[in-house]
PDB file of C-alpha atoms in Angstrom:
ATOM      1  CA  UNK A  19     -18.476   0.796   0.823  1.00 79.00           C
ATOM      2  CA  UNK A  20     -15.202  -0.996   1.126  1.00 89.00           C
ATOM      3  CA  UNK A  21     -13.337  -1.590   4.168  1.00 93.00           C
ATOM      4  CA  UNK A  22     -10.205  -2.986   6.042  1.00 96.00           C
ATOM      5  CA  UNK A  23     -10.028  -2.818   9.493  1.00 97.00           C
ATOM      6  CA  UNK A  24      -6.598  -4.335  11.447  1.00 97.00           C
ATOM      7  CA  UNK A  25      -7.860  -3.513  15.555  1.00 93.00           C
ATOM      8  CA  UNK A  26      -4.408  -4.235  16.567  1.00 96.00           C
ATOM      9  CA  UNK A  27      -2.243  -1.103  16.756  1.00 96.00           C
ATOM     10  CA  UNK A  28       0.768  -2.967  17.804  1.00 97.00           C
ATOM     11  CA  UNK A  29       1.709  -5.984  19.164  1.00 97.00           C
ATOM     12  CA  UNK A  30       5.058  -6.410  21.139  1.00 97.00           C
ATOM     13  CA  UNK A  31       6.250 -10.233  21.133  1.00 97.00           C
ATOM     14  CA  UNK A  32       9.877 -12.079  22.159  1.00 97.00           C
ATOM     15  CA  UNK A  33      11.584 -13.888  19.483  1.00 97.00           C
ATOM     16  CA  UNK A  34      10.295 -17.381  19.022  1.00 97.00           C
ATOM     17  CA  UNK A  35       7.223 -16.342  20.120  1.00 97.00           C
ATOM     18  CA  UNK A  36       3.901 -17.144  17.565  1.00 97.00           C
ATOM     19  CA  UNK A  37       1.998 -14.255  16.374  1.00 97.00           C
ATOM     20  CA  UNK A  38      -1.203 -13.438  14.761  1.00 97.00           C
ATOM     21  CA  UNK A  39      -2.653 -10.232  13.016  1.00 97.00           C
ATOM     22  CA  UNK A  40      -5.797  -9.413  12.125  1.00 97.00           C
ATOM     23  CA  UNK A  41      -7.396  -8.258   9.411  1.00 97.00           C
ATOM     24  CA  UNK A  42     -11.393  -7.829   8.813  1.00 98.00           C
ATOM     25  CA  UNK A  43     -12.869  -6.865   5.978  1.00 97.00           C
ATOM     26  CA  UNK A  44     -16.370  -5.414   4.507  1.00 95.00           C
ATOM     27  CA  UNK A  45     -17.066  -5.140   0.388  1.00 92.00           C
ATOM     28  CA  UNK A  46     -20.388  -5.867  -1.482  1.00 89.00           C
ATOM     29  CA  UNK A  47     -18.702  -7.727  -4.370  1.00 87.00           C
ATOM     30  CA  UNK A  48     -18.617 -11.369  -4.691  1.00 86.00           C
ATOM     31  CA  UNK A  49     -15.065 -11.310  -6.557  1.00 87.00           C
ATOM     32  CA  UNK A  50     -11.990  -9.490  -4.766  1.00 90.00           C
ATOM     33  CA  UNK A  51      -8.723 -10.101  -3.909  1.00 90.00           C
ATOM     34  CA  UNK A  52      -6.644  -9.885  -0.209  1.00 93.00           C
ATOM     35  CA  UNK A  53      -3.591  -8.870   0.265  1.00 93.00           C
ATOM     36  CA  UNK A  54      -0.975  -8.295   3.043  1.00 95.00           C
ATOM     37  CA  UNK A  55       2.507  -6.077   2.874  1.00 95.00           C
ATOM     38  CA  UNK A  56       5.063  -5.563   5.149  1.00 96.00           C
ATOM     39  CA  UNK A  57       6.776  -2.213   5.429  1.00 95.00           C
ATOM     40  CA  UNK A  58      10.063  -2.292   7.033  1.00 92.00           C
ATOM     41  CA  UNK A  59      11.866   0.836   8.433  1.00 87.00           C
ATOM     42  CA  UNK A  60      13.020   1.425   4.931  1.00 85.00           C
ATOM     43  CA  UNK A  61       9.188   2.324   3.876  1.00 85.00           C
ATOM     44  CA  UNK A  62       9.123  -0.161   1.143  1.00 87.00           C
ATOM     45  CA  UNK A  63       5.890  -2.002   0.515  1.00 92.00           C
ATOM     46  CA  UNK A  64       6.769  -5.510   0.127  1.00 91.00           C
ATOM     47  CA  UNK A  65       4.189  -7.653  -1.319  1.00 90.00           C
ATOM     48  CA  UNK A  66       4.011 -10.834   0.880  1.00 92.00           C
ATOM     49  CA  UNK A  67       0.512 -12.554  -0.249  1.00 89.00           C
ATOM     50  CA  UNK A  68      -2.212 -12.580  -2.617  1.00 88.00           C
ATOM     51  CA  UNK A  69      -5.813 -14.467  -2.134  1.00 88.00           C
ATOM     52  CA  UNK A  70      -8.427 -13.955  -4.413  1.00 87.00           C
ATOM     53  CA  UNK A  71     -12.528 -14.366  -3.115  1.00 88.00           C
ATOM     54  CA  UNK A  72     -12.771 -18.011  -4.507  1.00 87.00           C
ATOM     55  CA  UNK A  73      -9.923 -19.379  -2.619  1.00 83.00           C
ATOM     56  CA  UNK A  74     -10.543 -20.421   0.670  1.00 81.00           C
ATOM     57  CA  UNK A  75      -7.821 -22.371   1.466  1.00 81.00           C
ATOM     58  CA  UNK A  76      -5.375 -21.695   4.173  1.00 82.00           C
ATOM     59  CA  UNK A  77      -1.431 -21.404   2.812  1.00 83.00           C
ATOM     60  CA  UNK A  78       1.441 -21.627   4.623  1.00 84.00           C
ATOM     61  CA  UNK A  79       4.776 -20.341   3.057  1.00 86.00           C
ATOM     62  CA  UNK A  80       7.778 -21.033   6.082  1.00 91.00           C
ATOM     63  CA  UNK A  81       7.498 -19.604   8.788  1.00 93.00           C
ATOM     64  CA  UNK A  82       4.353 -17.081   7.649  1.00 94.00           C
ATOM     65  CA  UNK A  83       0.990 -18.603   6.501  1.00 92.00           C
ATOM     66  CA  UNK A  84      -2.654 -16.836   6.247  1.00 92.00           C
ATOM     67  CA  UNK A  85      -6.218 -17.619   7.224  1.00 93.00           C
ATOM     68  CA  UNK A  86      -8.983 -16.902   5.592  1.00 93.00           C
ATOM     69  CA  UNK A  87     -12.728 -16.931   6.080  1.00 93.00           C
ATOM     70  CA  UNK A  88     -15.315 -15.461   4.179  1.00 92.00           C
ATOM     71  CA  UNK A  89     -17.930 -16.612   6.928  1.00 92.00           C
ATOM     72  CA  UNK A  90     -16.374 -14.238   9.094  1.00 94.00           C
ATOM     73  CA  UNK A  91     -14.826 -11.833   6.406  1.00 95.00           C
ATOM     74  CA  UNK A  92     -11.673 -12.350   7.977  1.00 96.00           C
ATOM     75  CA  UNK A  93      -8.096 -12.967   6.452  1.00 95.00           C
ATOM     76  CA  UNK A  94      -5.607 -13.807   9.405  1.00 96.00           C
ATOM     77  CA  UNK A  95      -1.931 -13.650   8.999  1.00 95.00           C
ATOM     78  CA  UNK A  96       0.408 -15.391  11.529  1.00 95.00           C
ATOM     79  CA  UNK A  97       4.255 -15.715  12.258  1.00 96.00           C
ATOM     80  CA  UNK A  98       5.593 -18.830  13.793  1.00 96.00           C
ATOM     81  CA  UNK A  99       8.766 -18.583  15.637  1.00 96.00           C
ATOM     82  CA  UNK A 100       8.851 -15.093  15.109  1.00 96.00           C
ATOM     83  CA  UNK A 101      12.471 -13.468  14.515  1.00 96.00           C
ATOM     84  CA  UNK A 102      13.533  -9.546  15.444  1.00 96.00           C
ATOM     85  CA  UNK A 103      13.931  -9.228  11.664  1.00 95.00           C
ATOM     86  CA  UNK A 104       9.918  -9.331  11.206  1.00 96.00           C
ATOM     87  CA  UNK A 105       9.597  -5.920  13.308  1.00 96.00           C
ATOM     88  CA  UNK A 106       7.770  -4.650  10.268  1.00 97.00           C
ATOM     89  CA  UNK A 107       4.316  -2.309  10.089  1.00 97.00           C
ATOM     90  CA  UNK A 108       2.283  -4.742   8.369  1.00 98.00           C
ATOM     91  CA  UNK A 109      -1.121  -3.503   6.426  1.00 97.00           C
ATOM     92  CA  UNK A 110      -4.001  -5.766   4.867  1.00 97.00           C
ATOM     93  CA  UNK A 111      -5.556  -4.320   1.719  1.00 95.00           C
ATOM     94  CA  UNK A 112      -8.235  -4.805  -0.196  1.00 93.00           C
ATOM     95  CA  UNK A 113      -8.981  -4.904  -4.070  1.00 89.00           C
ATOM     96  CA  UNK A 114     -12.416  -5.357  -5.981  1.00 78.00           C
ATOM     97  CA  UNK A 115     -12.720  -6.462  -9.356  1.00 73.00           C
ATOM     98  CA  UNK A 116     -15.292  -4.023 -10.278  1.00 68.00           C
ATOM     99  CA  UNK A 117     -13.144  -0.817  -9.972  1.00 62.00           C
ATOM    100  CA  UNK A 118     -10.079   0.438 -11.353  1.00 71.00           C
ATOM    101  CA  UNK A 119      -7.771  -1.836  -9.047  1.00 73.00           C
ATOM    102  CA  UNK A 120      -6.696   0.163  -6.605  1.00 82.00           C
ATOM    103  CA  UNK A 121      -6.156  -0.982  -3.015  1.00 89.00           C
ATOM    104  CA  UNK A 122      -7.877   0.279   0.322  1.00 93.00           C
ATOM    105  CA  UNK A 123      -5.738  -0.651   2.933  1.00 96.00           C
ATOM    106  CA  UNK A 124      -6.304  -0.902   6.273  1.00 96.00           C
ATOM    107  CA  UNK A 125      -4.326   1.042   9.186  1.00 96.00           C
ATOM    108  CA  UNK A 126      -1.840  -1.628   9.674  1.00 97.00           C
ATOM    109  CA  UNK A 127      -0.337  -3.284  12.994  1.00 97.00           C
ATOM    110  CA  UNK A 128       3.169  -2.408  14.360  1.00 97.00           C
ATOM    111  CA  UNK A 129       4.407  -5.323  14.975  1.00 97.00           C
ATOM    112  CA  UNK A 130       8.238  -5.603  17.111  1.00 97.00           C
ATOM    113  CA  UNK A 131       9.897  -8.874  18.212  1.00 97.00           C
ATOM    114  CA  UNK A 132      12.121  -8.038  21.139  1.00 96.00           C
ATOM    115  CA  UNK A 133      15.511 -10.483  21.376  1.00 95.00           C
TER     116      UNK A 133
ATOM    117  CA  UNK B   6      14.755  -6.508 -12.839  1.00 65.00           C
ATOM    118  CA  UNK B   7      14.651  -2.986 -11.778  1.00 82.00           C
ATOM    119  CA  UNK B   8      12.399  -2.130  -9.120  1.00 92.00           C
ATOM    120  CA  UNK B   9      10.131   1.368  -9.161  1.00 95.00           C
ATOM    121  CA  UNK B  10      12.210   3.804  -8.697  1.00 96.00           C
ATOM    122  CA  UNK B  11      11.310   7.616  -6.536  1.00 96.00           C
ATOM    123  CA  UNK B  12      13.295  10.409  -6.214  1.00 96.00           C
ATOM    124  CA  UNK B  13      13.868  12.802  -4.124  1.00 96.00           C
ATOM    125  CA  UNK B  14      13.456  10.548  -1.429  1.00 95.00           C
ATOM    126  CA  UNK B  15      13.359  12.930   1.463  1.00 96.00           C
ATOM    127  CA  UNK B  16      11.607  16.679   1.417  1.00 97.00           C
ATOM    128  CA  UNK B  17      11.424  19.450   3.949  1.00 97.00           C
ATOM    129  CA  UNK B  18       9.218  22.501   2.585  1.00 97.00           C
ATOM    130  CA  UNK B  19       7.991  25.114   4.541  1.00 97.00           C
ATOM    131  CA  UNK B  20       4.503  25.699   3.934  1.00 95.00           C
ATOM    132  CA  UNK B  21       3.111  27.567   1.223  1.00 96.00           C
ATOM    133  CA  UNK B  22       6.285  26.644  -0.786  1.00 97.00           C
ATOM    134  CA  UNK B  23       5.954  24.213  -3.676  1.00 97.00           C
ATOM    135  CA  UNK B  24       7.465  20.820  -4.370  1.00 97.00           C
ATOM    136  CA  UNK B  25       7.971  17.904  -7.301  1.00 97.00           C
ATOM    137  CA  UNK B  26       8.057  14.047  -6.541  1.00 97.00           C
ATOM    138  CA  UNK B  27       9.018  11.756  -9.794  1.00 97.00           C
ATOM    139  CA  UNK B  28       8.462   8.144 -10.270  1.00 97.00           C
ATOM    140  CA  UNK B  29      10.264   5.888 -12.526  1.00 96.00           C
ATOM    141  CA  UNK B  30       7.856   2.477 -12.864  1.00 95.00           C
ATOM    142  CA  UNK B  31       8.985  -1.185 -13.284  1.00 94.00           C
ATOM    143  CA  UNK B  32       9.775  -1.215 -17.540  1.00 93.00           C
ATOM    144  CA  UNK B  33       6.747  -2.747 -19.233  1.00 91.00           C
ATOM    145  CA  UNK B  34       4.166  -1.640 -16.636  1.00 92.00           C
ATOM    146  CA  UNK B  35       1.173   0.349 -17.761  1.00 91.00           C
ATOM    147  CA  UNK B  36      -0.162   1.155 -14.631  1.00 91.00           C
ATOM    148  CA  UNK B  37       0.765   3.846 -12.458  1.00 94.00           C
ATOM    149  CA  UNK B  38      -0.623   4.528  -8.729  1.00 95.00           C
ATOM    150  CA  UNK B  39       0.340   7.925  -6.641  1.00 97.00           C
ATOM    151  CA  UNK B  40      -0.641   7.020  -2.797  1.00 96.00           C
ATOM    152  CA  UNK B  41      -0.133   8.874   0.141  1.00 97.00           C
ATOM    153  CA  UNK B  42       0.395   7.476   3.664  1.00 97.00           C
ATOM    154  CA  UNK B  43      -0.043   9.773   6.768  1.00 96.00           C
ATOM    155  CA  UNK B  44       2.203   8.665   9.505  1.00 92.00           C
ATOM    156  CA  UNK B  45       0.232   5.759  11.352  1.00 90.00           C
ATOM    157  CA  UNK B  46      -2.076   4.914   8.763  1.00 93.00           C
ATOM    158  CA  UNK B  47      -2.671   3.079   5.589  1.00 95.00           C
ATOM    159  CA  UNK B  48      -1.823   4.708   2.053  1.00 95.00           C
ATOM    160  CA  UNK B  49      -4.380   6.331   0.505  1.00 95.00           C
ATOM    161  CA  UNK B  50      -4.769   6.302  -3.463  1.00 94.00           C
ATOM    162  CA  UNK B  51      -4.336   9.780  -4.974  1.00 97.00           C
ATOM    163  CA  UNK B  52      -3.979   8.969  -8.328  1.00 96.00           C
ATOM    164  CA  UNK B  53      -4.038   5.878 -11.024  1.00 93.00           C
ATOM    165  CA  UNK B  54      -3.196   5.961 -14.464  1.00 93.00           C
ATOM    166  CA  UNK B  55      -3.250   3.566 -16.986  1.00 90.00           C
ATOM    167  CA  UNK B  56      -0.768   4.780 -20.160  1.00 89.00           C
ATOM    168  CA  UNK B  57      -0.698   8.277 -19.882  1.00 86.00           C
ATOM    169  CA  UNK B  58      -4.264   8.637 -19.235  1.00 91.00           C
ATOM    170  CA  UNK B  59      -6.090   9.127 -15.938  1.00 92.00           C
ATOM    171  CA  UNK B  60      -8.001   6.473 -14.802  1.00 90.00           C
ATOM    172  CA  UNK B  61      -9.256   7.347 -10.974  1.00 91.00           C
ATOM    173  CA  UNK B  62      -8.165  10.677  -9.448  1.00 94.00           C
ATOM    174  CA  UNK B  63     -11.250  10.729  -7.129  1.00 91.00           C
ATOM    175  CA  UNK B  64      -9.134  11.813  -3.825  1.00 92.00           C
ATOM    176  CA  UNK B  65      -6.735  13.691  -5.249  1.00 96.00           C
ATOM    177  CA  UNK B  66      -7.169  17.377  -3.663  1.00 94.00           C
ATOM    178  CA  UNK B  67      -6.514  18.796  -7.086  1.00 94.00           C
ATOM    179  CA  UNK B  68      -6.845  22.587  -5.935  1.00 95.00           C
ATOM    180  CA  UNK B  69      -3.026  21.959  -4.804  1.00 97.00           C
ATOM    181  CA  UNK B  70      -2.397  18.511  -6.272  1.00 97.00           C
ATOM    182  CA  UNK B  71      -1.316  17.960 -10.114  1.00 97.00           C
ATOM    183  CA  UNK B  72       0.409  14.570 -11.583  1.00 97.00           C
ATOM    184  CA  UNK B  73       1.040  13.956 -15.112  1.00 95.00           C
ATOM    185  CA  UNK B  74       2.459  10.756 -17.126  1.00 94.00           C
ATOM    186  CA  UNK B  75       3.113  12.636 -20.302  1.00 81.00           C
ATOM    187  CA  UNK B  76       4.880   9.588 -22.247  1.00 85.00           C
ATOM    188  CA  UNK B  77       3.441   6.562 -20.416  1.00 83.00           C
ATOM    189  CA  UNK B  78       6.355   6.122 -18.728  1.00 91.00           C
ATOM    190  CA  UNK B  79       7.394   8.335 -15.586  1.00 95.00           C
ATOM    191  CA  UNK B  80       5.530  10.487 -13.345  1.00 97.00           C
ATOM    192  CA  UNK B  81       5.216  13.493 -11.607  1.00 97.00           C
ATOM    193  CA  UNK B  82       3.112  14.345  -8.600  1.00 98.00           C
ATOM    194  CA  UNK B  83       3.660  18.436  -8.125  1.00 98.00           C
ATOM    195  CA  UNK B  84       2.010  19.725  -4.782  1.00 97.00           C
ATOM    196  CA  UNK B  85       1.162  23.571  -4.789  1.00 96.00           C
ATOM    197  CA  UNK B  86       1.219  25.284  -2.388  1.00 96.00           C
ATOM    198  CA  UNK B  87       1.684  23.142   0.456  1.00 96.00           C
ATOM    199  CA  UNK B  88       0.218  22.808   3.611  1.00 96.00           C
ATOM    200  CA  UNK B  89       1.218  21.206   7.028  1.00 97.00           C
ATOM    201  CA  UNK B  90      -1.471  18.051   6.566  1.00 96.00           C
ATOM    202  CA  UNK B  91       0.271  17.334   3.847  1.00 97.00           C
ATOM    203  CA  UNK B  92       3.414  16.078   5.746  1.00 97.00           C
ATOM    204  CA  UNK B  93       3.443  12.603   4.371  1.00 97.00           C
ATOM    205  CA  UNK B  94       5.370   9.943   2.711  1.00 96.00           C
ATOM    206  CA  UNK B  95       3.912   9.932  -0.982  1.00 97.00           C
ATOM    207  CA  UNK B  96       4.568   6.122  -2.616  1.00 96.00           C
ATOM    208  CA  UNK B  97       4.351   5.119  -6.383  1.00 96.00           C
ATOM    209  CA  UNK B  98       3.627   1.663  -7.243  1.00 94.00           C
ATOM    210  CA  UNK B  99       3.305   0.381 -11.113  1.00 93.00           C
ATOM    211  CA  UNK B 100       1.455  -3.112 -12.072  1.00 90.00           C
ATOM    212  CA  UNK B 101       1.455  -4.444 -15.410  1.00 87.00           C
ATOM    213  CA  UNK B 102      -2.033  -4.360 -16.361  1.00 76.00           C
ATOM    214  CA  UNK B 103      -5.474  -2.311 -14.845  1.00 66.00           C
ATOM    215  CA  UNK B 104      -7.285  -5.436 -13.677  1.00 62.00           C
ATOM    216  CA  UNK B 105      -6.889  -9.381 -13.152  1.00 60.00           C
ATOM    217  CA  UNK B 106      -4.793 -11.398 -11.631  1.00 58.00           C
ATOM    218  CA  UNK B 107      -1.734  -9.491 -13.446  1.00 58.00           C
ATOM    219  CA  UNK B 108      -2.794  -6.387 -11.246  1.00 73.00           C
ATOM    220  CA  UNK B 109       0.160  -7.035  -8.524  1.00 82.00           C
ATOM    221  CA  UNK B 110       1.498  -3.290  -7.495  1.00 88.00           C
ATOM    222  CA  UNK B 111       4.973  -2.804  -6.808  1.00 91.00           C
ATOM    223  CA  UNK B 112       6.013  -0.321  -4.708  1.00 93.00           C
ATOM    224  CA  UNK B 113       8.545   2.154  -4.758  1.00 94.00           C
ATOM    225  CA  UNK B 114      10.506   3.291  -1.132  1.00 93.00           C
ATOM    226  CA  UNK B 115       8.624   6.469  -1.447  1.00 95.00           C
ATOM    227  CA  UNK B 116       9.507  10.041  -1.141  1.00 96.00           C
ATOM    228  CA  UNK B 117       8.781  11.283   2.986  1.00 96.00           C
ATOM    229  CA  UNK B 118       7.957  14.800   3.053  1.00 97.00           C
ATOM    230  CA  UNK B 119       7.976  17.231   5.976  1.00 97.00           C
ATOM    231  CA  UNK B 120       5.949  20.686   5.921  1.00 97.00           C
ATOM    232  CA  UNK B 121       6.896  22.831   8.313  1.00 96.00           C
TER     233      UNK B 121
END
């Protein structure tokens, strides 16, 4: 069975402040891809990063970058110098290569950075 | 480029009643995902198709829940009749192809629907 568990329901920070979700996964296949999305008030999805089973390395893109660790089957995501403007639900998903493509997410992590 | 596009994108039914959600996809994409997201969790898939045919409509409760892609191109998810558990916002995403690394999903701002 496939799986994404975030533990954190929310997570209350002040601006400037680091932050780091989590994200754990379970699957049986040896090829899959990770992915995090941000959902701001407006309810949009937006895509924010895509990591496929093979690629281990960490990436960094500004002020967000993502850690992840097959020993563990764990793909981090943290904020540095987080601003209000990243008060977002943010959800981890999951997508094998062996079915049709679609995504199991997990139950995301409210995040809001007070001023 | 023209994101995917939902209308209506607020609905309050009272139970029992029926209702209509319609998705317009990104142009080009062949791929077509229904998902529903109770409030404080993760979407759920309902429906994929790929064209106008159905590719995975495993959780879709289809004693109530019907979606069609007639042409490829839109979509309709039709709930009847409703109940209260189904007080949800309902999301369409498109991707370009079924599988590989051109499988991105866009999402649309969804349709939030209230069953009282």
């Amino acid at each position: 069975a496939q799986k994404v568990t975030q533990a954190q329901t929310e997570i209350s920070v002040v601006e400037k402040e680091d932050v780091t979700l989590d994200c754990v996964y379970e699957t049986r296949d040896t090829t899959y891809y990770l992915f995090w999305y941000k959902q701001p008030p407006s309810g949009e999805l937006v895509f924010l990063i895509r990591r496929n089973s093979f690629d281990e390395q960490n990436e960094i893109s500004g002020r967000y970058s993502w850690n992840f660790q097959k020993s563990t089957s764990s793909f981090n995501f943290t904020i540095t110098a987080s601003q209000v403007v990243d008060s977002a639900v943010y959800f981890c998903a999951l997508r094998s290569t062996s079915n049709t493509g679609k995504l199991i997410f997990g139950q995301g992590t409210t995040l809001q950075v007070k001023p | 480029e023209a994101g995917v596009a939902q209308s209506p994108r607020y609905k309050i039914i009272e139970k029992r009643q029926s209702v209509a959600f319609w998705c317009n996809p990104i142009s080009g994409h062949a791929t077509l995902y229904w998902y529903q997201q109770i409030l404080g969790q993760g979407p759920k898939l309902l429906i994929q198709f790929q064209n106008n045919g159905v590719v995975d409509d495993s959780q879709l409760p289809k004693d109530r829940f019907s979606a069609e892609r007639l042409k490829g191109v839109d979509s309709t998810l039709k709930i009847q009749p409703a109940k209260l558990e189904d007080s949800a916002v309902y999301l369409c995403a498109s991707s370009l192809a079924l599988a590989g690394a051109y499988n991105e999903q866009f999402f649309g701002p969804g349709t939030r629907l209230t069953v009282l």
